Short mmCIF file of C-alpha atoms in Angstrom, two decimals:
data_model
loop_
_atom_site.label_atom_id
_atom_site.label_comp_id
_atom_site.label_asym_id
_atom_site.label_seq_id
_atom_site.Cartn_x
_atom_site.Cartn_y
_atom_site.Cartn_z
CA UNK S 540 78.31 57.86 -61.56
CA UNK S 541 80.24 61.16 -61.52
CA UNK S 542 79.71 61.50 -65.27
CA UNK S 543 75.98 61.01 -64.79
CA UNK S 544 75.83 63.57 -62.01
CA UNK S 545 77.79 66.05 -64.14
CA UNK S 546 75.40 65.54 -67.06
CA UNK S 547 72.41 66.07 -64.77
CA UNK S 548 73.92 69.23 -63.33
CA UNK S 549 74.66 70.55 -66.84
CA UNK S 550 71.12 69.80 -67.93
CA UNK S 551 69.68 71.59 -64.90
CA UNK S 552 71.94 74.60 -65.48
CA UNK S 553 70.93 74.80 -69.14
CA UNK S 554 67.24 74.60 -68.32
CA UNK S 555 67.55 77.23 -65.63
CA UNK S 556 69.46 79.55 -67.88
CA UNK S 557 67.02 79.04 -70.72
CA UNK S 558 63.88 79.51 -68.66
CA UNK S 559 65.40 82.46 -66.84
CA UNK S 560 66.34 84.38 -70.03
CA UNK S 561 63.30 83.54 -72.13
CA UNK S 562 60.53 82.63 -69.66
CA UNK S 563 57.82 83.04 -72.33
CA UNK S 564 59.25 80.18 -74.39
CA UNK S 565 59.85 78.08 -71.33
CA UNK S 566 56.23 78.31 -70.32
CA UNK S 567 57.00 78.34 -66.60
CA UNK S 568 58.26 80.91 -64.09
CA UNK S 569 62.02 81.18 -63.79
CA UNK S 570 63.14 78.79 -61.04
CA UNK S 571 65.60 79.63 -58.33
CA UNK S 572 69.26 78.86 -58.81
CA UNK S 573 70.35 75.49 -57.52
CA UNK S 574 72.48 75.75 -54.40
CA UNK S 575 75.33 73.46 -53.41
CA UNK S 576 72.91 71.72 -51.03
CA UNK S 577 70.60 70.98 -53.96
CA UNK S 578 73.44 69.45 -55.93
CA UNK S 579 74.48 67.35 -52.94
CA UNK S 580 70.91 66.10 -52.66
CA UNK S 581 70.97 65.05 -56.31
CA UNK S 582 74.23 63.17 -55.70
CA UNK S 583 72.66 61.36 -52.74
CA UNK S 584 69.63 60.43 -54.84
CA UNK S 585 71.78 58.77 -57.45
CA UNK S 586 73.89 57.03 -54.85
CA UNK S 587 70.76 55.66 -53.19
CA UNK S 588 69.70 54.08 -56.46
CA UNK S 589 72.95 52.10 -56.59
CA UNK S 590 72.59 50.55 -53.11
CA UNK S 591 72.00 46.80 -53.08
CA UNK S 592 68.38 46.34 -51.83
CA UNK S 593 69.16 42.95 -50.33
CA UNK S 594 69.09 44.31 -46.81
CA UNK S 595 72.15 42.41 -45.59
CA UNK S 596 73.53 45.43 -43.79
CA UNK S 597 70.28 46.75 -42.39
CA UNK S 598 69.57 46.71 -38.66
CA UNK S 599 67.08 44.17 -37.31
CA UNK S 600 63.52 44.90 -38.32
CA UNK S 601 64.41 46.87 -41.50
CA UNK S 602 64.40 45.72 -45.07
CA UNK S 603 61.17 43.78 -45.42
CA UNK S 604 59.83 42.35 -42.20
CA UNK S 605 57.38 39.94 -43.72
CA UNK S 606 54.81 38.27 -41.56
CA UNK S 607 55.19 34.75 -42.80
CA UNK S 608 58.71 33.52 -42.59
CA UNK S 609 61.22 36.33 -42.21
CA UNK S 610 62.78 35.21 -45.46
CA UNK S 611 64.50 38.36 -46.57
CA UNK S 612 64.23 41.26 -44.24
CA UNK S 613 64.79 39.97 -40.75
CA UNK S 614 61.57 41.45 -39.39
CA UNK S 615 59.53 39.71 -36.76
CA UNK S 616 57.72 36.62 -37.82
CA UNK S 617 54.14 36.03 -36.88
CA UNK S 618 53.64 33.52 -34.08
CA UNK S 619 53.59 29.98 -35.37
CA UNK S 620 54.82 30.78 -38.84
CA UNK S 621 58.48 30.09 -38.25
CA UNK S 622 61.25 31.81 -40.15
CA UNK S 623 64.83 31.29 -41.17
CA UNK S 624 65.79 34.91 -40.36
CA UNK S 625 67.90 35.10 -43.49
CA UNK S 626 69.50 38.50 -44.00
CA UNK S 627 69.72 39.42 -40.33
CA UNK S 628 73.18 39.80 -38.84
CA UNK S 629 73.84 36.86 -36.54
CA UNK S 630 75.51 38.91 -33.85
CA UNK S 631 72.68 41.45 -33.75
CA UNK S 632 69.86 39.08 -32.80
CA UNK S 633 69.42 39.99 -29.16
CA UNK S 634 67.21 38.25 -26.63
CA UNK S 635 63.65 39.54 -26.72
CA UNK S 636 60.38 38.96 -24.92
CA UNK S 637 58.59 38.42 -28.22
CA UNK S 638 60.95 35.70 -29.43
CA UNK S 639 61.19 33.89 -26.10
CA UNK S 640 57.40 33.82 -25.72
CA UNK S 641 57.09 32.43 -29.23
CA UNK S 642 59.53 29.60 -28.50
CA UNK S 643 57.72 28.74 -25.27
CA UNK S 644 54.34 28.71 -26.99
CA UNK S 645 55.71 26.49 -29.75
CA UNK S 646 56.95 23.98 -27.17
CA UNK S 647 53.63 24.01 -25.33
CA UNK S 648 51.70 23.23 -28.49
CA UNK S 649 54.10 20.42 -29.38
CA UNK S 650 53.39 18.93 -25.95
CA UNK S 651 49.66 19.34 -26.47
CA UNK S 652 49.73 17.65 -29.87
CA UNK S 653 51.87 14.70 -28.80
CA UNK S 654 49.70 14.06 -25.74
CA UNK S 655 46.88 13.06 -28.09
CA UNK S 656 48.80 10.09 -29.49
CA UNK S 657 49.48 6.60 -28.22
CA UNK S 658 52.57 6.38 -26.04
CA UNK S 659 54.53 4.39 -28.62
CA UNK S 660 54.48 7.41 -31.00
CA UNK S 661 55.19 10.16 -28.50
CA UNK S 662 58.99 10.13 -28.55
CA UNK S 663 59.09 10.60 -32.31
CA UNK S 664 56.37 13.23 -32.10
CA UNK S 665 58.38 15.15 -29.52
CA UNK S 666 61.52 14.77 -31.62
CA UNK S 667 59.90 16.24 -34.71
CA UNK S 668 58.21 18.95 -32.67
CA UNK S 669 61.54 20.08 -31.21
CA UNK S 670 63.02 19.95 -34.72
CA UNK S 671 60.37 22.37 -35.95
CA UNK S 672 60.90 24.68 -32.99
CA UNK S 673 64.63 24.71 -33.72
CA UNK S 674 64.01 25.49 -37.40
CA UNK S 675 61.92 28.52 -36.46
CA UNK S 676 64.42 29.93 -33.95
CA UNK S 677 66.85 32.75 -34.80
CA UNK S 678 70.06 31.46 -36.30
CA UNK S 679 72.57 33.18 -34.06
CA UNK S 680 72.87 35.93 -31.50
CA UNK S 681 71.57 35.39 -27.98
CA UNK S 682 69.64 32.24 -28.94
CA UNK S 683 72.64 30.36 -30.31
CA UNK S 684 73.13 28.14 -27.27
CA UNK S 685 69.41 27.42 -26.85
CA UNK S 686 69.18 26.35 -30.47
CA UNK S 687 72.27 24.16 -30.20
CA UNK S 688 70.96 22.40 -27.08
CA UNK S 689 67.53 21.74 -28.56
CA UNK S 690 69.01 20.47 -31.81
CA UNK S 691 71.20 18.05 -29.86
CA UNK S 692 68.17 16.87 -27.87
CA UNK S 693 66.21 16.22 -31.04
CA UNK S 694 69.04 14.07 -32.38
CA UNK S 695 69.18 12.08 -29.16
CA UNK S 696 65.45 11.42 -29.29
CA UNK S 697 65.81 10.33 -32.91
CA UNK S 698 68.51 7.83 -31.93
CA UNK S 699 66.26 6.43 -29.19
CA UNK S 700 63.40 5.93 -31.65
CA UNK S 701 65.70 4.20 -34.13
CA UNK S 702 67.08 1.96 -31.39
CA UNK S 703 63.69 0.74 -30.19
CA UNK S 704 61.62 1.20 -33.35
CA UNK S 705 58.79 -1.21 -34.05
CA UNK S 706 59.20 -1.71 -37.78
CA UNK S 707 56.05 -3.80 -37.99
CA UNK S 708 53.83 -1.08 -36.58
CA UNK S 709 52.19 1.37 -39.00
CA UNK S 710 53.40 4.94 -39.00
CA UNK S 711 51.01 7.43 -37.48
CA UNK S 712 49.93 10.20 -39.85
CA UNK S 713 49.36 13.47 -38.01
CA UNK S 714 45.85 14.78 -38.70
CA UNK S 715 45.42 18.09 -40.47
CA UNK S 716 45.76 21.04 -38.09
CA UNK S 717 47.14 18.73 -35.40
CA UNK S 718 49.38 21.60 -34.39
CA UNK S 719 48.24 25.12 -35.35
CA UNK S 720 51.82 26.39 -35.17
CA UNK S 721 53.25 23.85 -37.62
CA UNK S 722 51.00 22.97 -40.53
CA UNK S 723 53.37 20.58 -42.28
CA UNK S 724 52.04 17.03 -42.53
CA UNK S 725 54.09 14.53 -40.57
CA UNK S 726 54.29 10.81 -39.83
CA UNK S 727 55.54 9.35 -36.56
CA UNK S 728 57.39 6.10 -35.92
CA UNK S 729 56.42 3.74 -33.12
CA UNK S 730 58.72 2.12 -30.60
CA UNK S 731 58.19 -1.46 -29.54
CA UNK S 732 55.63 -1.85 -26.79
CA UNK S 733 57.88 -4.16 -24.79
CA UNK S 734 60.75 -1.67 -25.05
CA UNK S 735 58.62 1.35 -24.15
CA UNK S 736 59.78 1.67 -20.49
CA UNK S 737 63.45 1.73 -21.54
CA UNK S 738 62.79 4.13 -24.41
CA UNK S 739 60.79 6.48 -22.23
CA UNK S 740 63.46 6.48 -19.52
CA UNK S 741 66.19 7.38 -22.01
CA UNK S 742 64.05 10.08 -23.61
CA UNK S 743 63.25 11.48 -20.17
CA UNK S 744 66.95 11.68 -19.37
CA UNK S 745 67.66 13.49 -22.65
CA UNK S 746 64.99 16.11 -21.98
CA UNK S 747 66.15 16.58 -18.35
CA UNK S 748 69.70 17.13 -19.54
CA UNK S 749 68.53 19.71 -22.07
CA UNK S 750 66.63 21.64 -19.39
CA UNK S 751 69.72 21.66 -17.14
CA UNK S 752 72.05 22.72 -19.96
CA UNK S 753 69.78 25.62 -20.87
CA UNK S 754 70.10 26.98 -17.33
CA UNK S 755 73.84 26.49 -17.15
CA UNK S 756 74.53 28.02 -20.55
CA UNK S 757 73.07 31.36 -19.47
CA UNK S 758 74.52 31.54 -15.96
CA UNK S 759 77.11 34.11 -17.00
CA UNK S 760 74.54 36.44 -18.57
CA UNK S 761 72.03 38.24 -16.38
CA UNK S 762 70.26 39.50 -19.51
CA UNK S 763 69.74 36.02 -20.98
CA UNK S 764 69.23 34.00 -17.82
CA UNK S 765 65.54 34.75 -17.19
CA UNK S 766 64.69 33.94 -20.81
CA UNK S 767 66.68 30.70 -20.86
CA UNK S 768 65.13 29.73 -17.53
CA UNK S 769 61.64 30.02 -19.02
CA UNK S 770 62.63 28.04 -22.11
CA UNK S 771 64.13 25.42 -19.80
CA UNK S 772 60.85 25.10 -17.90
CA UNK S 773 58.94 24.68 -21.16
CA UNK S 774 61.34 21.98 -22.32
CA UNK S 775 61.19 20.18 -18.98
CA UNK S 776 57.38 20.22 -19.09
CA UNK S 777 57.44 17.92 -22.14
CA UNK S 778 58.54 15.06 -19.85
CA UNK S 779 54.85 14.58 -19.06
CA UNK S 780 54.71 12.84 -22.44
CA UNK S 781 57.40 10.36 -21.48
CA UNK S 782 55.61 8.27 -18.88
CA UNK S 783 54.76 4.75 -19.87
CA UNK S 784 52.08 2.60 -18.35
#
C-alpha cells in the first residue's frame, strides 16, 4: 500500500512539474502544488478501498439496511418480513419502539390466524406462529431474554401437540395469505378430540408462564420493562385460543 501511494505521489509530482514547465504541451493550465493535506487525502482514499465491505463493524442501521430481511446490513426490516439481523453486533441491539411494536403486531396476527381454525389445530398453529415470531426477532441485545422465553414456550407447545396428537386426523394446510406477516406455507397437526381439554390446559399454563417470565426478566431494567410488559400482554392474549368446548 505504501509503495502504491509513493508511485501515485511520484506520478502526480511528475505531471505537475511537466504541466507547469511546458503548459502548451500539457494542454491544461498549470495546477496548484499538492499540499500535505492533499497527500493525506490520497492515502485515506486508498485505505478506504481496502476496507472489508461486509459491515461487521458498522453501527446499527449502516451497511445495507435492506427492507426485506436484514440479511447483511443490520438495518430495520419492514414489518412482517422478518430478518435474521446478520452482521449487527449482538450487544448493540438496544430496545426500540419500532422493534417492540413489530413483535406485538406479529403475535396479534398469529392469534388472528389461529382463531380461524378448529380447536384441535390451534395449539400447533400457535406453536408455529411463535416460532416464526422468534425467528424474526433480533438475535441478541435487549431482546435476548424475550427471544429465549418465547423459544422455550414454542418447544413446550410442540411437546404438548406430540403428546396428544391425533395421528389419524388429516393435517390442516394453512390457506395462502392466512397470515400477511408470514407467507410461508404451513401444515398443522391435530390433537385428539377426547384429549383436547388436557392439551388446552397444559398449553394455557405454558403461555401463562411465558407471560410471567417476560415481566420478571425485565424487572431490573427500567428501560426494558415497559417493552417487555407489552410483549407479555400480547403473549398472554393468545390464551383466548386455548379454550376448549
